Amino acid sequence: MKHVATAHSNIALVKYWGKRDHGANLPAAGSFSATLGDLTTTTSVEPIEGDADRVTLDGEEDTSGRLSRFLDLLRDRADRRTALHVETSNDFPTAAGLASSASGFAALTLAATRALGLELDERELTRLARRGSGSAARSLHGGWVEVVPTDDAYAVRVAEAGHWDLRCVVFLTAEGSKKVGSTDGMNHTVATSNYFDAWVDSVPADIEAAKQAVLARDLERLATVAERSCLRMHASALAADPGVLYWNGATVELIHRVREARSSGLPAFFTIDAGPHVKVFCPADAVPGVEALGEGVSNGVILSSIGGAAEVDEVAE
Ligand code: PMV
């Protein structure tokens, strides 16, 4: 029996940047995100004979062992040693700062726990997904999602996808994989940035403000918090030694264009993760105006609505 799960990527509006425990992959603070319904990972998992997992990522065999190590956690939980065949694919560029690890580990958690016979509630699933990638906890839920940074941090839905019909315009500003992965970038920030503590201290108030802005559907307030959180996260990374700089010239140009457009009345704001791409949130009727901002600087655009929760089905062979 094969289990097939889908999960959507998500973009943090209040960022997660820094771990307080590596083994349990615990975030130093909470975070708050929107799930992106049009950026999807599909993952199938089925038990196989033998002791070794077989893992295929976007059609290519994966020998890194990262997914098998994560599956070991799930096998321990299920108290079963079953080897698994995992096939996973993204309908968007992998490892380019578009949170493919978020949707990837969320889909894998859902499909593999089912394949191993585990019946877990949503909160437990988000805790397990967090062990694969911090942002993956958020991708199990749809809509607007918060990570609660307890000693076993988990994700909860703050509002469902239909609560506020914003769109996300992703401007791709470079090709290929990012140069410094998020884990390396944040670990280096924790170890060497003297802005890191100030960054962590700023997060709880930003989460509260972002939640209130979303619940009130107040774009101007959400814009203020999301841009502030993004710039502070990058400031903490820039202040590491040596500084980590994820942006290219197009990233900076787009920041200026979005801010100028907003001050001229276009309801839109930017956020940027551990890569050079710029994600702009806006209402549906502002999408053409936002897309026009990429002229001459962007290599491509991906458009997404706010998406729903991860799902799993059993598929007979
Ligand atoms: O989930 P990770 O380990 O790939 O880290 C995600 C880090 C950021 O994308 C930069 C911020 C976030 O909260 O998603």
mmCIF file of C-alpha atoms and ligand atoms in Angstrom:
data_model
loop_
_atom_site.group_PDB
_atom_site.id
_atom_site.type_symbol
_atom_site.label_atom_id
_atom_site.label_comp_id
_atom_site.label_asym_id
_atom_site.label_seq_id
_atom_site.Cartn_x
_atom_site.Cartn_y
_atom_site.Cartn_z
ATOM 1 C CA MET A 1 0.000 0.000 0.000
ATOM 2 C CA LYS A 2 1.287 3.418 -0.982
ATOM 3 C CA HIS A 3 0.512 6.664 0.838
ATOM 4 C CA VAL A 4 0.651 9.853 -1.187
ATOM 5 C CA ALA A 5 0.735 13.234 0.544
ATOM 6 C CA THR A 6 0.709 16.770 -0.775
ATOM 7 C CA ALA A 7 1.865 19.808 1.165
ATOM 8 C CA HIS A 8 2.286 23.428 0.188
ATOM 9 C CA SER A 9 5.233 25.653 0.771
ATOM 10 C CA ASN A 10 4.902 28.554 3.159
ATOM 11 C CA ILE A 11 6.524 31.937 3.538
ATOM 12 C CA ALA A 12 7.217 33.379 6.968
ATOM 13 C CA LEU A 13 5.980 36.920 7.582
ATOM 14 C CA VAL A 14 7.667 36.848 10.990
ATOM 15 C CA LYS A 15 10.831 34.871 10.393
ATOM 16 C CA TYR A 16 12.391 31.901 12.105
ATOM 17 C CA TRP A 17 16.158 32.443 12.217
ATOM 18 C CA GLY A 18 18.252 30.605 14.798
ATOM 19 C CA LYS A 19 18.042 27.379 16.782
ATOM 20 C CA ARG A 20 18.262 26.915 20.521
ATOM 21 C CA ASP A 21 18.759 23.150 20.321
ATOM 22 C CA HIS A 22 20.260 21.380 17.352
ATOM 23 C CA GLY A 23 19.391 17.781 18.252
ATOM 24 C CA ALA A 24 15.675 18.474 18.634
ATOM 25 C CA ASN A 25 15.798 21.232 15.998
ATOM 26 C CA LEU A 26 14.140 23.731 18.330
ATOM 27 C CA PRO A 27 13.731 27.301 17.126
ATOM 28 C CA ALA A 28 15.085 30.136 19.299
ATOM 29 C CA ALA A 29 11.759 31.958 18.863
ATOM 30 C CA GLY A 30 8.361 31.551 17.226
ATOM 31 C CA SER A 31 7.391 32.457 13.664
ATOM 32 C CA PHE A 32 4.294 33.241 11.622
ATOM 33 C CA SER A 33 3.597 32.311 8.008
ATOM 34 C CA ALA A 34 1.191 32.115 5.112
ATOM 35 C CA THR A 35 0.772 28.807 3.293
ATOM 36 C CA LEU A 36 1.248 29.084 -0.484
ATOM 37 C CA GLY A 37 -1.301 26.906 -2.251
ATOM 38 C CA ASP A 38 0.371 26.975 -5.666
ATOM 39 C CA LEU A 39 3.811 25.731 -4.562
ATOM 40 C CA THR A 40 3.304 22.053 -3.890
ATOM 41 C CA THR A 41 5.349 18.990 -2.981
ATOM 42 C CA THR A 42 3.902 15.544 -3.692
ATOM 43 C CA THR A 43 5.459 12.631 -1.800
ATOM 44 C CA SER A 44 4.666 8.934 -1.984
ATOM 45 C CA VAL A 45 5.878 6.424 0.608
ATOM 46 C CA GLU A 46 5.596 2.655 0.525
ATOM 47 C CA PRO A 47 7.207 -0.118 2.540
ATOM 48 C CA ILE A 48 9.837 -2.200 0.696
ATOM 49 C CA GLU A 49 11.809 -5.379 1.376
ATOM 50 C CA GLY A 50 15.361 -5.086 2.728
ATOM 51 C CA ASP A 51 17.033 -2.691 5.181
ATOM 52 C CA ALA A 52 17.791 0.322 3.005
ATOM 53 C CA ASP A 53 15.416 3.131 2.072
ATOM 54 C CA ARG A 54 15.174 4.206 -1.576
ATOM 55 C CA VAL A 55 14.734 7.941 -1.992
ATOM 56 C CA THR A 56 14.037 9.789 -5.250
ATOM 57 C CA LEU A 57 13.930 13.597 -5.327
ATOM 58 C CA ASP A 58 12.491 15.171 -8.480
ATOM 59 C CA GLY A 59 13.286 11.978 -10.407
ATOM 60 C CA GLU A 60 16.912 11.642 -9.205
ATOM 61 C CA GLU A 61 18.154 9.194 -6.616
ATOM 62 C CA ASP A 62 19.099 10.975 -3.381
ATOM 63 C CA THR A 63 22.115 9.542 -1.600
ATOM 64 C CA SER A 64 22.553 12.329 0.988
ATOM 65 C CA GLY A 65 20.909 10.248 3.745
ATOM 66 C CA ARG A 66 19.081 13.324 5.102
ATOM 67 C CA LEU A 67 15.635 11.872 4.489
ATOM 68 C CA SER A 68 16.578 8.423 5.828
ATOM 69 C CA ARG A 69 17.855 9.973 9.054
ATOM 70 C CA PHE A 70 14.527 11.730 9.401
ATOM 71 C CA LEU A 71 12.653 8.485 8.640
ATOM 72 C CA ASP A 72 14.633 6.833 11.469
ATOM 73 C CA LEU A 73 12.929 9.229 13.897
ATOM 74 C CA LEU A 74 9.524 8.159 12.604
ATOM 75 C CA ARG A 75 10.506 4.466 12.716
ATOM 76 C CA ASP A 76 11.626 4.883 16.348
ATOM 77 C CA ARG A 77 8.288 6.465 17.132
ATOM 78 C CA ALA A 78 6.413 3.605 15.431
ATOM 79 C CA ASP A 79 8.797 1.006 16.837
ATOM 80 C CA ARG A 80 9.132 -0.524 13.374
ATOM 81 C CA ARG A 81 12.226 -1.010 11.243
ATOM 82 C CA THR A 82 10.464 -1.062 7.862
ATOM 83 C CA ALA A 83 12.532 0.234 4.922
ATOM 84 C CA LEU A 84 10.660 2.727 2.768
ATOM 85 C CA HIS A 85 10.569 3.787 -0.857
ATOM 86 C CA VAL A 86 10.084 7.550 -1.012
ATOM 87 C CA GLU A 87 9.408 9.499 -4.193
ATOM 88 C CA THR A 88 9.058 13.228 -3.869
ATOM 89 C CA SER A 89 8.684 16.005 -6.400
ATOM 90 C CA ASN A 90 8.132 19.752 -6.319
ATOM 91 C CA ASP A 91 6.223 21.779 -8.882
ATOM 92 C CA PHE A 92 8.592 24.733 -8.206
ATOM 93 C CA PRO A 93 12.418 25.164 -8.095
ATOM 94 C CA THR A 94 14.025 23.074 -5.315
ATOM 95 C CA ALA A 95 16.443 24.582 -2.746
ATOM 96 C CA ALA A 96 16.319 28.071 -4.200
ATOM 97 C CA GLY A 97 14.981 29.911 -1.170
ATOM 98 C CA LEU A 98 11.403 28.895 -1.940
ATOM 99 C CA ALA A 99 11.003 26.703 1.147
ATOM 100 C CA SER A 100 11.024 23.345 -0.623
ATOM 101 C CA SER A 101 12.212 21.821 2.661
ATOM 102 C CA ALA A 102 9.041 23.122 4.341
ATOM 103 C CA SER A 103 6.581 21.470 1.966
ATOM 104 C CA GLY A 104 8.931 18.488 1.506
ATOM 105 C CA PHE A 105 9.234 17.518 5.172
ATOM 106 C CA ALA A 106 5.542 18.244 5.805
ATOM 107 C CA ALA A 107 4.479 15.895 2.986
ATOM 108 C CA LEU A 108 7.041 13.277 4.034
ATOM 109 C CA THR A 109 5.907 13.387 7.673
ATOM 110 C CA LEU A 110 2.288 12.891 6.684
ATOM 111 C CA ALA A 111 2.873 10.082 4.168
ATOM 112 C CA ALA A 112 5.552 8.218 6.155
ATOM 113 C CA THR A 113 3.746 8.277 9.525
ATOM 114 C CA ARG A 114 0.728 6.753 7.766
ATOM 115 C CA ALA A 115 2.882 4.194 5.963
ATOM 116 C CA LEU A 116 4.343 3.190 9.348
ATOM 117 C CA GLY A 117 0.884 2.838 10.898
ATOM 118 C CA LEU A 118 1.201 5.844 13.230
ATOM 119 C CA GLU A 119 -2.037 7.693 14.061
ATOM 120 C CA LEU A 120 -0.954 11.126 15.332
ATOM 121 C CA ASP A 121 -2.861 14.324 15.920
ATOM 122 C CA GLU A 122 -2.018 17.532 14.041
ATOM 123 C CA ARG A 123 0.130 18.967 16.802
ATOM 124 C CA GLU A 124 2.303 15.845 16.982
ATOM 125 C CA LEU A 125 2.673 15.806 13.200
ATOM 126 C CA THR A 126 3.900 19.418 13.251
ATOM 127 C CA ARG A 127 6.429 18.515 15.975
ATOM 128 C CA LEU A 128 7.799 15.662 13.901
ATOM 129 C CA ALA A 129 7.945 17.770 10.730
ATOM 130 C CA ARG A 130 9.897 20.402 12.711
ATOM 131 C CA ARG A 131 12.618 17.815 13.302
ATOM 132 C CA GLY A 132 13.159 17.685 9.514
ATOM 133 C CA SER A 133 13.035 21.444 8.970
ATOM 134 C CA GLY A 134 11.807 24.203 11.279
ATOM 135 C CA SER A 135 9.562 25.791 8.665
ATOM 136 C CA ALA A 136 8.020 22.380 7.781
ATOM 137 C CA ALA A 137 5.951 22.422 10.984
ATOM 138 C CA ARG A 138 3.986 25.325 9.475
ATOM 139 C CA SER A 139 3.324 23.592 6.125
ATOM 140 C CA LEU A 140 1.076 20.932 7.661
ATOM 141 C CA HIS A 141 -1.543 23.620 8.173
ATOM 142 C CA GLY A 142 -3.284 25.781 5.623
ATOM 143 C CA GLY A 143 -3.847 29.518 5.819
ATOM 144 C CA TRP A 144 -2.083 31.649 8.439
ATOM 145 C CA VAL A 145 0.090 29.680 10.823
ATOM 146 C CA GLU A 146 2.098 30.302 13.982
ATOM 147 C CA VAL A 147 4.941 28.281 15.509
ATOM 148 C CA VAL A 148 4.659 28.242 19.298
ATOM 149 C CA PRO A 149 8.237 27.995 20.631
ATOM 150 C CA THR A 150 7.750 25.680 23.623
ATOM 151 C CA ASP A 151 10.311 23.021 24.626
ATOM 152 C CA ASP A 152 8.726 20.840 21.927
ATOM 153 C CA ALA A 153 7.714 23.587 19.501
ATOM 154 C CA TYR A 154 4.636 23.017 17.335
ATOM 155 C CA ALA A 155 2.533 24.862 14.786
ATOM 156 C CA VAL A 156 -1.082 26.027 15.056
ATOM 157 C CA ARG A 157 -3.412 27.588 12.515
ATOM 158 C CA VAL A 158 -4.345 31.170 13.337
ATOM 159 C CA ALA A 159 -6.805 31.698 10.451
ATOM 160 C CA GLU A 160 -7.848 29.528 7.549
ATOM 161 C CA ALA A 161 -6.855 30.128 3.940
ATOM 162 C CA GLY A 162 -10.257 31.628 3.049
ATOM 163 C CA HIS A 163 -10.014 34.251 5.807
ATOM 164 C CA TRP A 164 -8.069 36.711 3.637
ATOM 165 C CA ASP A 165 -7.557 36.298 -0.088
ATOM 166 C CA LEU A 166 -4.056 37.725 -0.461
ATOM 167 C CA ARG A 167 -1.752 36.637 -3.268
ATOM 168 C CA CYS A 168 1.984 36.133 -3.239
ATOM 169 C CA VAL A 169 4.029 37.162 -6.276
ATOM 170 C CA VAL A 170 7.434 35.450 -6.124
ATOM 171 C CA PHE A 171 10.061 37.288 -8.180
ATOM 172 C CA LEU A 172 12.903 34.943 -9.096
ATOM 173 C CA THR A 173 16.103 36.968 -9.242
ATOM 174 C CA ALA A 174 18.747 34.266 -9.792
ATOM 175 C CA GLU A 175 19.077 30.742 -11.131
ATOM 176 C CA GLY A 176 20.182 27.612 -9.301
ATOM 177 C CA SER A 177 20.540 26.671 -5.652
ATOM 178 C CA LYS A 178 21.227 29.147 -2.899
ATOM 179 C CA LYS A 179 24.845 29.504 -1.785
ATOM 180 C CA VAL A 180 24.442 29.353 2.001
ATOM 181 C CA GLY A 181 21.664 27.034 3.191
ATOM 182 C CA SER A 182 19.319 28.283 5.901
ATOM 183 C CA THR A 183 20.726 25.978 8.608
ATOM 184 C CA ASP A 184 24.324 27.026 7.932
ATOM 185 C CA GLY A 185 23.329 30.688 7.689
ATOM 186 C CA MET A 186 21.383 30.696 10.940
ATOM 187 C CA ASN A 187 23.963 28.651 12.862
ATOM 188 C CA HIS A 188 26.674 31.066 11.783
ATOM 189 C CA THR A 189 24.456 33.983 12.836
ATOM 190 C CA VAL A 190 23.829 32.441 16.278
ATOM 191 C CA ALA A 191 27.548 31.787 16.753
ATOM 192 C CA THR A 192 28.987 35.097 15.555
ATOM 193 C CA SER A 193 26.397 37.866 15.211
ATOM 194 C CA ASN A 194 26.242 40.351 18.048
ATOM 195 C CA TYR A 195 22.792 41.361 16.758
ATOM 196 C CA PHE A 196 21.369 37.866 17.281
ATOM 197 C CA ASP A 197 19.995 38.352 20.812
ATOM 198 C CA ALA A 198 18.322 41.605 19.817
ATOM 199 C CA TRP A 199 16.756 39.804 16.861
ATOM 200 C CA VAL A 200 15.331 37.031 19.058
ATOM 201 C CA ASP A 201 14.009 39.572 21.585
ATOM 202 C CA SER A 202 12.070 41.328 18.813
ATOM 203 C CA VAL A 203 10.151 38.265 17.591
ATOM 204 C CA PRO A 204 7.287 37.761 20.114
ATOM 205 C CA ALA A 205 5.896 41.295 19.678
ATOM 206 C CA ASP A 206 6.110 40.964 15.897
ATOM 207 C CA ILE A 207 4.175 37.676 15.989
ATOM 208 C CA GLU A 208 1.444 39.280 18.054
ATOM 209 C CA ALA A 209 1.278 42.305 15.738
ATOM 210 C CA ALA A 210 1.220 40.113 12.606
ATOM 211 C CA LYS A 211 -1.586 37.945 13.988
ATOM 212 C CA GLN A 212 -3.667 40.999 14.867
ATOM 213 C CA ALA A 213 -3.060 42.494 11.420
ATOM 214 C CA VAL A 214 -4.144 39.274 9.691
ATOM 215 C CA LEU A 215 -7.218 38.833 11.896
ATOM 216 C CA ALA A 216 -8.191 42.459 11.092
ATOM 217 C CA ARG A 217 -7.241 42.017 7.390
ATOM 218 C CA ASP A 218 -5.148 45.172 7.723
ATOM 219 C CA LEU A 219 -2.570 45.171 4.931
ATOM 220 C CA GLU A 220 -0.814 48.363 5.974
ATOM 221 C CA ARG A 221 -0.158 46.952 9.457
ATOM 222 C CA LEU A 222 0.919 43.579 8.128
ATOM 223 C CA ALA A 223 3.264 45.330 5.672
ATOM 224 C CA THR A 224 4.970 47.189 8.522
ATOM 225 C CA VAL A 225 5.518 44.057 10.623
ATOM 226 C CA ALA A 226 6.506 41.698 7.796
ATOM 227 C CA GLU A 227 9.075 44.066 6.243
ATOM 228 C CA ARG A 228 10.468 44.858 9.694
ATOM 229 C CA SER A 229 10.826 41.164 10.584
ATOM 230 C CA CYS A 230 12.453 40.362 7.242
ATOM 231 C CA LEU A 231 14.933 43.239 7.451
ATOM 232 C CA ARG A 232 15.809 42.442 11.073
ATOM 233 C CA MET A 233 16.404 38.782 10.270
ATOM 234 C CA HIS A 234 18.729 39.774 7.422
ATOM 235 C CA ALA A 235 20.358 42.415 9.641
ATOM 236 C CA SER A 236 21.248 39.722 12.180
ATOM 237 C CA ALA A 237 22.789 37.624 9.384
ATOM 238 C CA LEU A 238 24.621 40.639 7.911
ATOM 239 C CA ALA A 239 26.119 41.326 11.351
ATOM 240 C CA ALA A 240 27.581 37.794 11.582
ATOM 241 C CA ASP A 241 31.334 37.441 11.137
ATOM 242 C CA PRO A 242 31.862 37.177 8.204
ATOM 243 C CA GLY A 243 28.453 38.587 7.302
ATOM 244 C CA VAL A 244 25.937 36.439 5.407
ATOM 245 C CA LEU A 245 24.408 38.329 2.496
ATOM 246 C CA TYR A 246 21.630 36.552 0.590
ATOM 247 C CA TRP A 247 20.617 39.458 -1.640
ATOM 248 C CA ASN A 248 21.743 40.385 -5.128
ATOM 249 C CA GLY A 249 21.278 43.687 -6.938
ATOM 250 C CA ALA A 250 17.818 42.709 -8.192
ATOM 251 C CA THR A 251 16.725 41.897 -4.637
ATOM 252 C CA VAL A 252 17.630 45.393 -3.467
ATOM 253 C CA GLU A 253 16.078 47.054 -6.516
ATOM 254 C CA LEU A 254 12.806 45.203 -5.865
ATOM 255 C CA ILE A 255 12.789 46.277 -2.192
ATOM 256 C CA HIS A 256 12.965 49.906 -3.339
ATOM 257 C CA ARG A 257 10.330 49.444 -6.034
ATOM 258 C CA VAL A 258 7.854 47.781 -3.650
ATOM 259 C CA ARG A 259 8.285 50.494 -1.029
ATOM 260 C CA GLU A 260 7.934 53.309 -3.567
ATOM 261 C CA ALA A 261 4.856 51.663 -5.097
ATOM 262 C CA ARG A 262 3.251 51.291 -1.666
ATOM 263 C CA SER A 263 3.853 54.917 -0.832
ATOM 264 C CA SER A 264 2.081 55.749 -4.130
ATOM 265 C CA GLY A 265 -0.937 53.671 -3.114
ATOM 266 C CA LEU A 266 -0.230 50.093 -4.313
ATOM 267 C CA PRO A 267 -1.192 47.759 -1.436
ATOM 268 C CA ALA A 268 1.842 45.427 -1.404
ATOM 269 C CA PHE A 269 4.790 44.466 0.799
ATOM 270 C CA PHE A 270 7.898 42.312 0.401
ATOM 271 C CA THR A 271 9.584 39.547 2.306
ATOM 272 C CA ILE A 272 12.825 37.648 1.577
ATOM 273 C CA ASP A 273 14.120 34.327 2.934
ATOM 274 C CA ALA A 274 17.563 32.703 2.824
ATOM 275 C CA GLY A 275 18.014 33.428 -0.864
ATOM 276 C CA PRO A 276 17.821 36.333 -3.324
ATOM 277 C CA HIS A 277 14.193 35.981 -4.450
ATOM 278 C CA VAL A 278 11.632 38.575 -3.404
ATOM 279 C CA LYS A 279 8.119 37.566 -2.370
ATOM 280 C CA VAL A 280 5.466 40.270 -2.566
ATOM 281 C CA PHE A 281 2.052 39.924 -0.896
ATOM 282 C CA CYS A 282 -0.931 41.904 -2.173
ATOM 283 C CA PRO A 283 -4.703 41.624 -2.796
ATOM 284 C CA ALA A 284 -5.752 39.852 -6.028
ATOM 285 C CA ASP A 285 -6.621 43.084 -7.862
ATOM 286 C CA ALA A 286 -3.136 44.503 -7.202
ATOM 287 C CA VAL A 287 -1.327 41.535 -8.843
ATOM 288 C CA PRO A 288 -0.888 43.189 -12.302
ATOM 289 C CA GLY A 289 0.573 46.314 -10.675
ATOM 290 C CA VAL A 290 2.909 44.209 -8.547
ATOM 291 C CA GLU A 291 4.013 42.038 -11.487
ATOM 292 C CA ALA A 292 4.934 45.195 -13.403
ATOM 293 C CA LEU A 293 7.446 46.036 -10.653
ATOM 294 C CA GLY A 294 9.637 43.133 -11.775
ATOM 295 C CA GLU A 295 10.262 44.559 -15.236
ATOM 296 C CA GLY A 296 13.935 44.424 -16.170
ATOM 297 C CA VAL A 297 15.091 42.864 -12.875
ATOM 298 C CA SER A 298 13.248 39.587 -12.407
ATOM 299 C CA ASN A 299 14.013 36.292 -14.236
ATOM 300 C CA GLY A 300 10.546 34.939 -13.722
ATOM 301 C CA VAL A 301 7.468 35.088 -11.576
ATOM 302 C CA ILE A 302 5.501 32.475 -9.648
ATOM 303 C CA LEU A 303 2.039 33.486 -8.489
ATOM 304 C CA SER A 304 0.319 31.826 -5.561
ATOM 305 C CA SER A 305 -2.858 32.091 -3.551
ATOM 306 C CA ILE A 306 -3.012 31.277 0.132
ATOM 307 C CA GLY A 307 -3.333 27.488 0.308
ATOM 308 C CA GLY A 308 -4.869 24.774 2.409
ATOM 309 C CA ALA A 309 -3.528 22.083 4.707
ATOM 310 C CA ALA A 310 -1.364 19.114 3.759
ATOM 311 C CA GLU A 311 -3.352 16.016 2.767
ATOM 312 C CA VAL A 312 -2.716 12.302 2.466
ATOM 313 C CA ASP A 313 -4.423 9.472 0.566
ATOM 314 C CA GLU A 314 -3.955 5.766 0.447
ATOM 315 C CA VAL A 315 -3.397 4.507 -3.095
ATOM 316 C CA ALA A 316 -3.786 0.845 -4.018
ATOM 317 C CA GLU A 317 -1.104 -0.358 -6.475
HETATM 318 O O1 PMV B 1 13.074 25.590 7.869
HETATM 319 P P1 PMV B 1 14.453 26.000 7.551
HETATM 320 O O2 PMV B 1 15.456 25.330 8.399
HETATM 321 O O3 PMV B 1 14.780 25.854 6.090
HETATM 322 O O4 PMV B 1 14.602 27.581 7.866
HETATM 323 C C1 PMV B 1 13.766 28.567 7.323
HETATM 324 C C2 PMV B 1 14.372 29.906 7.420
HETATM 325 C C3 PMV B 1 13.661 31.040 6.688
HETATM 326 O O5 PMV B 1 13.018 30.559 5.534
HETATM 327 C C4 PMV B 1 14.679 32.075 6.265
HETATM 328 C C5 PMV B 1 12.644 31.730 7.591
HETATM 329 C C6 PMV B 1 11.363 31.003 7.845
HETATM 330 O O6 PMV B 1 10.795 31.211 8.934
HETATM 331 O O7 PMV B 1 10.884 30.257 6.979
#
